[in-house]
Amino acid sequence: MQNGMYTDRERCVRAVQSKDARFDGWFFTAVLTTGIYCRPSCPVVPPKPQNMVFHPSAAACQQAGFRACKRCRPDTTPGSPEWNRRADLVARAMRLIADGVVDREGVPGLAARLGYSTRQIERQLLAELGAGPLALARAQRAQTARLLIETTGLPMAEAAFASGFASIRTFNDTVREVFALSPSELRARVPRKDTSVRPATPGTLALRLPFRAPLNPDNLFGHLAATGVPGVEEWRDGAFRRTLRLPYGHGVVALTPNPDHIGCRLTLSDLRDLTVAISRCRRMLDLDADPVAIDDQLRTDPLLAPLVDKTPGRRVPRTVDEAEFAVRAVLGQQVSTAAARTHAARLVTAHGEPVDDPEGGLTHLFPTAEALAAVDPGTLAMPRTRRTTFTTLVGQLADGTLNLGVASDWPKARAVLLALPGFGPWTVDVIAMRALGDPDAFLPTDLGIRRAAQELGLPSTPAALTARAAGWRPWRAYAVQYLWATGNHPINFLPV
């Protein structure tokens, strides 16, 4: 699949007629005779082909005057895999919009972060998505509003401001326009037991995060749990829990793997952070990936195919905080997983911000780069060369020289990282894979990868393995997950 699929009319019609859920989020079907738009897998009888019009985004459907289908709820589909696969301007803009930048800083703020004029960004988003940044942000606000209306007992005024609307009137008008129901009518459609009482913990919401099947949770949750920093992350009662640093406050999330969704329990100090928290959790769990396309490509290598067939749907475990991950990557250089966790836990206890967690054992937010830049290097229990690596990294993160956020320019970030003392290709690529989100990042020098390659009969020297891996592009980061999974390290197993 590739960008612009919605322009391939014949292929779109086939997907709708076969109700193929793999295409949900890739395009949307607007029905001329009913004025509604649907996901490709909508359970209703497909409309006649001549009555179908295809759009690349929910926002474009709404811009064209179509309302969301009440049966298939197209606004709740997984996001397009395009925005996590690409590093161009449109993809970077979409990641920032998902992170709530337009709501907080407006289109000028979006443009400033990307280094382009507002006109250039408007033009490129309209050309590719049929909607500008304001419309895309509005569609996202509408989705968040629906979530709050249907899953919480929040008063409508609180739901309006929590979902990013500047006024209750705009909230009411948007919900009515997008869903053809008023907010109160939307809530009335939900079984009463779901919204009749507020949660026991104020600011706590229970959500379902959708994904494209298949999803193998073993290495995804296994990696996050096995490398979890005490006080910031934990595995408890079948869920991965961690603290979140968010634009308006902080949060605690519990993420539970289920066969058809990820259970998400969020406790937020400020409900305005809901959209951002969901976006970051989806990104950490790689939930917008297209596993069918990825696995099909990796299966073209006869030595990888048995691994893919055995446990399809592996995701890349990522992060909710790119700067945090880079710091942890340095702490983990040339030490065991347990030692890396110990180093990180000491930093957290000494320099992280305390938080309350009545439901578990989380105690702190991970320290900011600014806080770590003020640490006396002499207090760090690590070799002198690694202290230099650490202090240089946090200094550049703190002063903005190095940007690893969702809108970062991947090649530029790699170049800055490689120029830092103590940063070799392995550290840069692991940050590219798990923090930047580059799906093609590769680790040919990693010991676990070389062992797996040797056992499978793949080339085991870095140069030869890199040459062989050319056939796995652009999904080499996923090949890394399949190769790692041949070992017996705890990162490969769902905790019990």
Short mmCIF file of C-alpha atoms in Angstrom, two decimals, residues 8-480:
data_model
loop_
_atom_site.label_atom_id
_atom_site.label_comp_id
_atom_site.label_asym_id
_atom_site.label_seq_id
_atom_site.Cartn_x
_atom_site.Cartn_y
_atom_site.Cartn_z
CA ASP A 8 -7.07 4.24 -6.98
CA ARG A 9 -10.84 4.02 -7.34
CA GLU A 10 -11.02 0.41 -8.48
CA ARG A 11 -8.94 -0.81 -5.56
CA CYS A 12 -10.98 1.23 -3.08
CA VAL A 13 -14.27 -0.15 -4.41
CA ARG A 14 -12.97 -3.72 -4.05
CA ALA A 15 -11.89 -3.03 -0.46
CA VAL A 16 -15.34 -1.62 0.44
CA GLN A 17 -17.23 -4.45 -1.26
CA SER A 18 -15.15 -7.04 0.61
CA LYS A 19 -15.36 -5.06 3.90
CA ASP A 20 -11.59 -5.36 4.22
CA ALA A 21 -10.57 -4.01 7.66
CA ARG A 22 -6.92 -3.83 6.60
CA PHE A 23 -7.72 -0.61 4.74
CA ASP A 24 -9.40 1.15 7.69
CA GLY A 25 -7.58 4.44 8.19
CA TRP A 26 -5.95 4.34 4.74
CA PHE A 27 -8.98 5.98 3.13
CA PHE A 28 -12.63 6.83 3.87
CA THR A 29 -15.75 6.22 1.79
CA ALA A 30 -18.27 9.07 1.44
CA VAL A 31 -21.71 8.01 0.20
CA LEU A 32 -23.38 10.58 -2.04
CA THR A 33 -26.93 9.31 -1.50
CA THR A 34 -26.85 9.33 2.32
CA GLY A 35 -24.39 12.13 3.11
CA ILE A 36 -22.37 9.93 5.49
CA TYR A 37 -18.81 8.65 5.43
CA CYS A 38 -17.62 5.21 6.52
CA ARG A 39 -14.55 3.10 7.06
CA PRO A 40 -13.96 0.44 4.33
CA SER A 41 -15.05 -2.37 6.68
CA CYS A 42 -18.44 -0.82 7.51
CA PRO A 43 -20.88 -3.69 8.28
CA VAL A 44 -23.82 -2.20 6.31
CA VAL A 45 -24.61 -3.27 2.74
CA PRO A 46 -22.02 -1.51 0.53
CA PRO A 47 -23.39 1.35 -1.58
CA LYS A 48 -23.38 1.21 -5.36
CA PRO A 49 -19.96 2.10 -6.77
CA GLN A 50 -21.33 5.16 -8.57
CA ASN A 51 -22.43 6.55 -5.19
CA MET A 52 -18.99 6.20 -3.58
CA VAL A 53 -16.47 9.04 -3.30
CA PHE A 54 -13.12 8.41 -1.61
CA HIS A 55 -11.22 10.77 0.68
CA PRO A 56 -7.79 10.48 2.34
CA SER A 57 -8.90 11.67 5.79
CA ALA A 58 -11.94 12.03 8.05
CA ALA A 59 -11.29 15.78 8.02
CA ALA A 60 -11.62 15.86 4.23
CA CYS A 61 -14.96 14.03 4.47
CA GLN A 62 -16.18 16.53 7.05
CA GLN A 63 -14.94 19.45 4.93
CA ALA A 64 -17.01 18.07 2.05
CA GLY A 65 -20.13 18.04 4.23
CA PHE A 66 -20.36 14.34 5.11
CA ARG A 67 -21.29 13.04 8.58
CA ALA A 68 -19.68 10.10 10.40
CA CYS A 69 -21.51 6.75 10.11
CA LYS A 70 -23.15 5.73 13.39
CA ARG A 71 -22.58 2.03 12.70
CA CYS A 72 -18.89 1.78 11.83
CA ARG A 73 -17.69 4.95 13.63
CA PRO A 74 -14.95 5.81 11.12
CA ASP A 75 -13.46 8.40 13.47
CA THR A 76 -12.29 5.59 15.79
CA THR A 77 -10.14 3.70 13.25
CA PRO A 78 -6.40 3.29 13.75
CA GLY A 79 -4.46 6.20 12.25
CA SER A 80 -2.88 6.04 8.83
CA PRO A 81 0.42 4.12 8.89
CA GLU A 82 1.84 6.75 6.52
CA TRP A 83 2.62 9.26 9.26
CA ASN A 84 4.87 6.86 11.16
CA ARG A 85 6.60 5.55 8.01
CA ARG A 86 7.57 8.84 6.45
CA ALA A 87 9.82 11.72 7.48
CA ASP A 88 8.69 14.41 5.02
CA LEU A 89 6.91 17.67 5.85
CA VAL A 90 3.35 16.29 5.68
CA ALA A 91 4.17 13.32 7.94
CA ARG A 92 5.95 15.55 10.45
CA ALA A 93 2.99 17.96 10.43
CA MET A 94 0.53 15.11 11.01
CA ARG A 95 2.52 13.82 13.97
CA LEU A 96 2.52 17.31 15.50
CA ILE A 97 -1.23 17.74 14.92
CA ALA A 98 -1.82 14.38 16.64
CA ASP A 99 0.31 15.68 19.52
CA GLY A 100 -2.08 18.63 19.92
CA VAL A 101 0.23 21.41 18.72
CA VAL A 102 -2.43 23.20 16.64
CA ASP A 103 -4.80 23.27 19.63
CA ARG A 104 -2.10 24.69 21.90
CA GLU A 105 -0.12 26.95 19.56
CA GLY A 106 -2.28 27.43 16.47
CA VAL A 107 -1.15 27.02 12.85
CA PRO A 108 1.65 29.60 13.29
CA GLY A 109 3.06 27.44 16.11
CA LEU A 110 2.89 24.36 13.87
CA ALA A 111 4.69 26.25 11.10
CA ALA A 112 7.37 27.55 13.46
CA ARG A 113 8.17 24.06 14.71
CA LEU A 114 8.50 22.78 11.15
CA GLY A 115 10.46 25.75 9.81
CA TYR A 116 8.04 26.48 6.96
CA SER A 117 5.51 29.22 6.28
CA THR A 118 1.87 28.65 7.20
CA ARG A 119 1.01 28.93 3.49
CA GLN A 120 3.40 26.13 2.51
CA ILE A 121 2.00 23.84 5.18
CA GLU A 122 -1.62 24.63 4.26
CA ARG A 123 -0.87 23.94 0.60
CA GLN A 124 0.87 20.61 1.17
CA LEU A 125 -1.74 19.27 3.62
CA LEU A 126 -4.59 20.30 1.31
CA ALA A 127 -2.90 18.64 -1.66
CA GLU A 128 -2.33 15.34 0.11
CA LEU A 129 -5.15 15.12 2.67
CA GLY A 130 -7.88 17.34 1.28
CA ALA A 131 -7.91 19.40 4.47
CA GLY A 132 -5.72 22.02 6.13
CA PRO A 133 -4.26 21.91 9.65
CA LEU A 134 -7.26 23.60 11.29
CA ALA A 135 -9.70 21.11 9.76
CA LEU A 136 -7.48 18.17 10.70
CA ALA A 137 -7.20 19.42 14.29
CA ARG A 138 -10.98 19.99 14.39
CA ALA A 139 -11.63 16.40 13.30
CA GLN A 140 -9.31 15.21 16.07
CA ARG A 141 -11.15 17.37 18.63
CA ALA A 142 -14.45 15.89 17.48
CA GLN A 143 -13.11 12.37 17.99
CA THR A 144 -11.87 13.25 21.50
CA ALA A 145 -15.22 14.88 22.29
CA ARG A 146 -17.06 11.73 21.27
CA LEU A 147 -14.77 9.65 23.47
CA LEU A 148 -15.45 11.83 26.51
CA ILE A 149 -19.18 12.03 25.85
CA GLU A 150 -19.58 8.27 25.46
CA THR A 151 -17.15 6.90 28.05
CA THR A 152 -17.34 9.35 30.96
CA GLY A 153 -19.92 11.08 33.08
CA LEU A 154 -18.21 14.45 32.67
CA PRO A 155 -20.54 17.47 32.44
CA MET A 156 -20.68 18.65 28.83
CA ALA A 157 -18.89 21.91 29.63
CA GLU A 158 -15.92 19.98 31.05
CA ALA A 159 -15.96 17.59 28.09
CA ALA A 160 -15.92 20.56 25.70
CA PHE A 161 -12.82 22.17 27.18
CA ALA A 162 -11.06 18.83 27.80
CA SER A 163 -11.41 17.94 24.11
CA GLY A 164 -9.81 21.22 23.07
CA PHE A 165 -12.79 23.42 22.13
CA ALA A 166 -12.57 27.10 22.98
CA SER A 167 -16.31 27.41 23.68
CA ILE A 168 -19.28 25.21 24.49
CA ARG A 169 -21.12 26.59 21.47
CA THR A 170 -18.35 25.47 19.08
CA PHE A 171 -18.31 22.08 20.81
CA ASN A 172 -22.08 21.67 20.36
CA ASP A 173 -22.02 22.82 16.73
CA THR A 174 -19.09 20.59 15.78
CA VAL A 175 -20.50 17.45 17.42
CA ARG A 176 -23.86 18.03 15.76
CA GLU A 177 -22.27 18.67 12.37
CA VAL A 178 -19.88 15.71 12.45
CA PHE A 179 -22.12 13.08 14.07
CA ALA A 180 -25.63 14.38 13.21
CA LEU A 181 -26.46 14.21 16.92
CA SER A 182 -26.21 16.69 19.77
CA PRO A 183 -23.77 15.84 22.58
CA SER A 184 -26.64 14.80 24.87
CA GLU A 185 -28.15 12.61 22.13
CA LEU A 186 -24.75 11.02 21.56
CA ARG A 187 -24.48 10.18 25.27
CA ALA A 188 -28.07 8.88 25.39
CA ARG A 189 -27.18 6.20 22.80
CA VAL A 190 -24.67 4.62 25.20
CA PRO A 191 -25.92 2.07 27.78
CA ARG A 192 -26.59 4.03 30.95
CA LYS A 193 -24.26 2.00 33.15
CA ASP A 194 -21.27 3.20 31.12
CA THR A 195 -21.66 6.90 31.96
CA SER A 196 -23.91 7.11 35.00
CA VAL A 197 -21.15 7.38 37.58
CA ARG A 198 -17.84 9.13 37.66
CA PRO A 199 -14.73 6.99 38.14
CA ALA A 200 -13.48 6.52 41.69
CA THR A 201 -10.26 8.39 40.86
CA PRO A 202 -10.89 11.92 39.53
CA GLY A 203 -9.56 12.41 36.01
CA THR A 204 -9.49 8.66 35.28
CA LEU A 205 -10.80 7.35 31.94
CA ALA A 206 -11.06 3.80 30.60
CA LEU A 207 -10.57 3.57 26.82
CA ARG A 208 -10.04 0.98 24.09
CA LEU A 209 -7.15 1.62 21.67
CA PRO A 210 -7.77 -0.05 18.29
CA PHE A 211 -5.06 -1.56 16.09
CA ARG A 212 -4.72 -3.40 12.80
CA ALA A 213 -4.53 -7.15 13.36
CA PRO A 214 -2.47 -9.15 13.88
CA LEU A 215 -0.63 -7.80 16.92
CA ASN A 216 1.84 -9.94 18.83
CA PRO A 217 2.11 -8.51 22.36
CA ASP A 218 5.03 -10.65 23.55
CA ASN A 219 8.07 -8.61 22.55
CA LEU A 220 6.11 -5.32 22.65
CA PHE A 221 5.06 -5.49 26.30
CA GLY A 222 7.95 -7.78 27.21
CA HIS A 223 10.50 -5.19 26.10
CA LEU A 224 8.76 -2.30 27.87
CA ALA A 225 8.36 -4.28 31.10
CA ALA A 226 11.86 -5.85 31.15
CA THR A 227 13.56 -2.48 30.63
CA GLY A 228 11.14 -0.48 32.81
CA VAL A 229 12.63 2.15 35.11
CA PRO A 230 11.49 1.63 38.73
CA GLY A 231 9.31 4.50 39.88
CA VAL A 232 8.46 5.52 36.30
CA GLU A 233 7.33 2.18 34.85
CA GLU A 234 6.02 -1.12 36.16
CA TRP A 235 4.18 -4.30 35.17
CA ARG A 236 1.22 -4.80 37.48
CA ASP A 237 -1.89 -7.01 37.21
CA GLY A 238 -1.38 -7.79 33.54
CA ALA A 239 -0.78 -4.19 32.48
CA PHE A 240 2.21 -2.02 31.64
CA ARG A 241 1.94 1.14 33.70
CA ARG A 242 3.98 4.33 33.49
CA THR A 243 3.96 8.03 34.31
CA LEU A 244 3.51 10.61 31.55
CA ARG A 245 4.83 14.17 31.33
CA LEU A 246 2.20 16.13 29.37
CA PRO A 247 1.74 19.74 28.15
CA TYR A 248 -0.76 20.77 30.84
CA GLY A 249 0.19 18.40 33.66
CA HIS A 250 1.06 14.76 34.18
CA GLY A 251 -0.63 11.40 33.97
CA VAL A 252 -0.45 7.70 34.75
CA VAL A 253 -1.45 5.13 32.14
CA ALA A 254 -2.11 1.39 32.41
CA LEU A 255 -2.04 -0.48 29.08
CA THR A 256 -3.41 -4.03 28.89
CA PRO A 257 -3.08 -6.26 25.80
CA ASN A 258 -6.34 -7.85 24.61
CA PRO A 259 -7.06 -9.92 21.49
CA ASP A 260 -8.86 -7.11 19.62
CA HIS A 261 -7.74 -3.90 21.36
CA ILE A 262 -5.40 -2.44 23.97
CA GLY A 263 -7.13 -1.56 27.22
CA CYS A 264 -6.08 1.94 28.30
CA ARG A 265 -6.73 3.35 31.75
CA LEU A 266 -5.59 6.97 31.97
CA THR A 267 -5.44 9.17 35.05
CA LEU A 268 -4.72 12.80 34.15
CA SER A 269 -4.07 15.83 36.31
CA ASP A 270 -5.60 17.95 33.49
CA LEU A 271 -8.12 16.45 31.06
CA ARG A 272 -6.95 18.80 28.30
CA ASP A 273 -4.03 16.35 27.92
CA LEU A 274 -6.29 13.47 26.86
CA THR A 275 -5.67 13.69 23.09
CA VAL A 276 -1.91 14.01 23.54
CA ALA A 277 -1.78 11.14 26.05
CA ILE A 278 -3.67 8.81 23.69
CA SER A 279 -1.45 9.81 20.76
CA ARG A 280 1.74 9.13 22.74
CA CYS A 281 0.51 5.77 24.02
CA ARG A 282 -0.45 4.71 20.49
CA ARG A 283 2.99 5.76 19.30
CA MET A 284 4.76 3.87 22.11
CA LEU A 285 2.89 0.67 21.22
CA ASP A 286 3.21 1.23 17.44
CA LEU A 287 -0.55 0.76 17.06
CA ASP A 288 -0.87 2.54 13.71
CA ALA A 289 1.46 0.10 11.95
CA ASP A 290 0.24 -1.96 8.98
CA PRO A 291 1.41 -5.46 10.02
CA VAL A 292 0.12 -7.18 6.87
CA ALA A 293 2.21 -4.97 4.58
CA ILE A 294 5.26 -5.26 6.86
CA ASP A 295 5.09 -9.02 7.29
CA ASP A 296 4.42 -9.63 3.58
CA GLN A 297 7.64 -7.78 2.74
CA LEU A 298 9.72 -9.63 5.35
CA ARG A 299 8.34 -12.99 4.18
CA THR A 300 10.00 -12.47 0.79
CA ASP A 301 13.25 -13.55 2.52
CA PRO A 302 13.00 -17.36 2.85
CA LEU A 303 15.10 -17.35 6.04
CA LEU A 304 12.93 -14.73 7.76
CA ALA A 305 9.60 -16.15 6.57
CA PRO A 306 9.38 -18.95 9.21
CA LEU A 307 9.87 -16.39 12.03
CA VAL A 308 7.12 -14.18 10.63
CA ASP A 309 4.75 -17.10 10.07
CA LYS A 310 5.28 -18.36 13.61
CA THR A 311 4.43 -15.06 15.38
CA PRO A 312 3.09 -12.47 12.90
CA GLY A 313 2.29 -8.90 13.87
CA ARG A 314 5.35 -7.93 15.87
CA ARG A 315 5.54 -4.22 16.65
CA VAL A 316 8.48 -1.97 17.49
CA PRO A 317 8.35 -0.98 21.19
CA ARG A 318 8.82 2.79 21.18
CA THR A 319 8.53 5.57 23.76
CA VAL A 320 6.26 8.33 25.06
CA ASP A 321 9.22 10.70 25.50
CA GLU A 322 12.00 10.81 22.91
CA ALA A 323 14.49 12.77 25.05
CA GLU A 324 13.96 10.36 27.93
CA PHE A 325 14.70 7.41 25.68
CA ALA A 326 17.93 8.97 24.38
CA VAL A 327 19.14 9.48 27.96
CA ARG A 328 18.27 5.88 28.81
CA ALA A 329 20.10 4.63 25.71
CA VAL A 330 23.28 6.27 27.00
CA LEU A 331 22.76 4.83 30.49
CA GLY A 332 22.44 1.39 28.87
CA GLN A 333 25.67 1.54 26.87
CA GLN A 334 27.87 -1.51 27.56
CA VAL A 335 25.95 -2.57 30.69
CA SER A 336 23.27 -5.15 31.41
CA THR A 337 19.55 -4.37 31.32
CA ALA A 338 19.44 -4.61 35.13
CA ALA A 339 22.36 -2.18 35.53
CA ALA A 340 20.77 0.30 33.10
CA ARG A 341 17.53 0.20 35.11
CA THR A 342 19.48 0.82 38.33
CA HIS A 343 21.31 3.84 36.87
CA ALA A 344 18.05 5.30 35.57
CA ALA A 345 16.21 4.68 38.86
CA ARG A 346 18.89 6.64 40.77
CA LEU A 347 18.48 9.61 38.44
CA VAL A 348 14.70 9.43 38.78
CA THR A 349 14.80 9.36 42.59
CA ALA A 350 17.28 12.24 42.77
CA HIS A 351 15.97 14.51 40.01
CA GLY A 352 12.48 13.39 38.92
CA GLU A 353 9.28 15.10 40.00
CA PRO A 354 7.23 13.11 42.56
CA VAL A 355 3.71 11.98 41.60
CA ASP A 356 0.93 10.20 43.45
CA ASP A 357 -0.19 6.78 42.27
CA PRO A 358 -2.95 5.37 44.50
CA GLU A 359 -3.39 2.35 42.19
CA GLY A 360 0.22 1.17 42.04
CA GLY A 361 3.88 1.75 42.75
CA LEU A 362 4.80 4.62 40.44
CA THR A 363 6.50 7.51 42.21
CA HIS A 364 8.08 9.97 39.74
CA LEU A 365 8.12 11.56 36.31
CA PHE A 366 11.38 10.96 34.46
CA PRO A 367 13.62 14.03 34.89
CA THR A 368 13.58 16.67 32.16
CA ALA A 369 16.69 17.35 30.08
CA GLU A 370 16.93 20.75 31.81
CA ALA A 371 17.00 19.09 35.23
CA LEU A 372 19.62 16.57 34.12
CA ALA A 373 21.77 19.28 32.53
CA ALA A 374 22.10 20.83 36.00
CA VAL A 375 23.37 17.59 37.60
CA ASP A 376 26.91 17.59 38.96
CA PRO A 377 28.76 15.09 36.71
CA GLY A 378 30.81 13.97 39.70
CA THR A 379 27.71 12.44 41.27
CA LEU A 380 27.12 10.11 38.31
CA ALA A 381 28.17 6.51 38.96
CA MET A 382 29.59 5.81 35.51
CA PRO A 383 32.96 5.89 33.72
CA ARG A 384 34.36 9.34 32.90
CA THR A 385 33.89 8.94 29.12
CA ARG A 386 30.23 8.03 29.58
CA ARG A 387 29.74 11.01 31.89
CA THR A 388 30.96 13.21 29.02
CA THR A 389 28.52 11.48 26.66
CA PHE A 390 25.68 11.97 29.14
CA THR A 391 26.36 15.62 29.93
CA THR A 392 26.83 16.55 26.27
CA LEU A 393 23.57 14.84 25.30
CA VAL A 394 21.42 16.42 28.02
CA GLY A 395 23.02 19.80 27.38
CA GLN A 396 22.09 19.73 23.69
CA LEU A 397 18.60 18.45 24.46
CA ALA A 398 18.12 21.21 27.03
CA ASP A 399 19.30 24.07 24.80
CA GLY A 400 17.43 22.87 21.70
CA THR A 401 20.49 22.01 19.61
CA LEU A 402 19.16 18.45 19.40
CA ASN A 403 15.47 17.91 18.65
CA LEU A 404 14.15 14.36 18.94
CA GLY A 405 10.42 15.21 19.15
CA VAL A 406 7.66 13.86 16.92
CA ALA A 407 8.39 16.51 14.25
CA SER A 408 12.13 15.99 14.20
CA ASP A 409 13.98 15.81 10.91
CA TRP A 410 15.31 12.23 11.01
CA PRO A 411 18.49 12.70 8.92
CA LYS A 412 19.38 15.91 10.81
CA ALA A 413 18.78 14.27 14.20
CA ARG A 414 20.97 11.30 13.21
CA ALA A 415 23.78 13.63 12.11
CA VAL A 416 23.68 15.60 15.37
CA LEU A 417 23.66 12.38 17.42
CA LEU A 418 26.58 10.87 15.50
CA ALA A 419 28.63 13.99 16.19
CA LEU A 420 28.22 13.61 19.97
CA PRO A 421 31.11 12.04 21.93
CA GLY A 422 30.43 8.39 22.72
CA PHE A 423 27.71 7.97 20.09
CA GLY A 424 28.35 5.20 17.59
CA PRO A 425 26.05 3.68 14.94
CA TRP A 426 24.37 1.27 17.40
CA THR A 427 23.28 4.01 19.84
CA VAL A 428 22.13 6.29 17.02
CA ASP A 429 20.13 3.53 15.32
CA VAL A 430 18.46 2.31 18.50
CA ILE A 431 17.36 5.91 19.17
CA ALA A 432 16.22 6.24 15.55
CA MET A 433 14.23 3.01 15.84
CA ARG A 434 12.59 3.47 19.23
CA ALA A 435 12.51 7.26 19.76
CA LEU A 436 12.35 8.84 16.32
CA GLY A 437 10.17 5.99 15.05
CA ASP A 438 12.16 5.26 11.88
CA PRO A 439 10.74 1.92 10.65
CA ASP A 440 13.86 1.23 8.62
CA ALA A 441 16.44 1.69 11.39
CA PHE A 442 18.76 -1.31 11.56
CA LEU A 443 21.30 -2.68 14.09
CA PRO A 444 23.75 -4.91 12.16
CA THR A 445 26.41 -4.65 14.92
CA ASP A 446 24.05 -5.70 17.73
CA LEU A 447 25.26 -8.92 19.35
CA GLY A 448 21.76 -10.42 19.59
CA ILE A 449 21.10 -9.70 15.93
CA ARG A 450 24.40 -11.24 14.82
CA ARG A 451 23.76 -14.38 16.90
CA ALA A 452 20.25 -14.74 15.48
CA ALA A 453 21.56 -14.22 11.94
CA GLN A 454 24.19 -16.91 12.41
CA GLU A 455 21.65 -19.42 13.77
CA LEU A 456 19.29 -18.77 10.86
CA GLY A 457 21.99 -19.03 8.20
CA LEU A 458 21.94 -15.32 7.43
CA PRO A 459 25.22 -13.42 6.99
CA SER A 460 26.52 -12.51 10.44
CA THR A 461 29.11 -9.83 9.67
CA PRO A 462 27.64 -6.30 9.78
CA ALA A 463 28.48 -5.43 6.16
CA ALA A 464 27.13 -8.68 4.71
CA LEU A 465 24.02 -8.60 6.89
CA THR A 466 23.32 -4.99 5.87
CA ALA A 467 23.58 -6.02 2.22
CA ARG A 468 21.17 -8.92 2.76
CA ALA A 469 18.78 -6.64 4.68
CA ALA A 470 18.32 -4.38 1.66
CA GLY A 471 15.47 -6.70 0.68
CA TRP A 472 13.71 -6.02 3.98
CA ARG A 473 13.45 -2.27 3.42
CA PRO A 474 11.63 -0.11 4.42
CA TRP A 475 10.81 -2.34 7.42
CA ARG A 476 14.22 -3.32 8.82
CA ALA A 477 13.27 -2.16 12.36
CA TYR A 478 10.58 -4.87 12.33
CA ALA A 479 13.08 -7.45 11.09
CA VAL A 480 15.15 -6.52 14.17
#
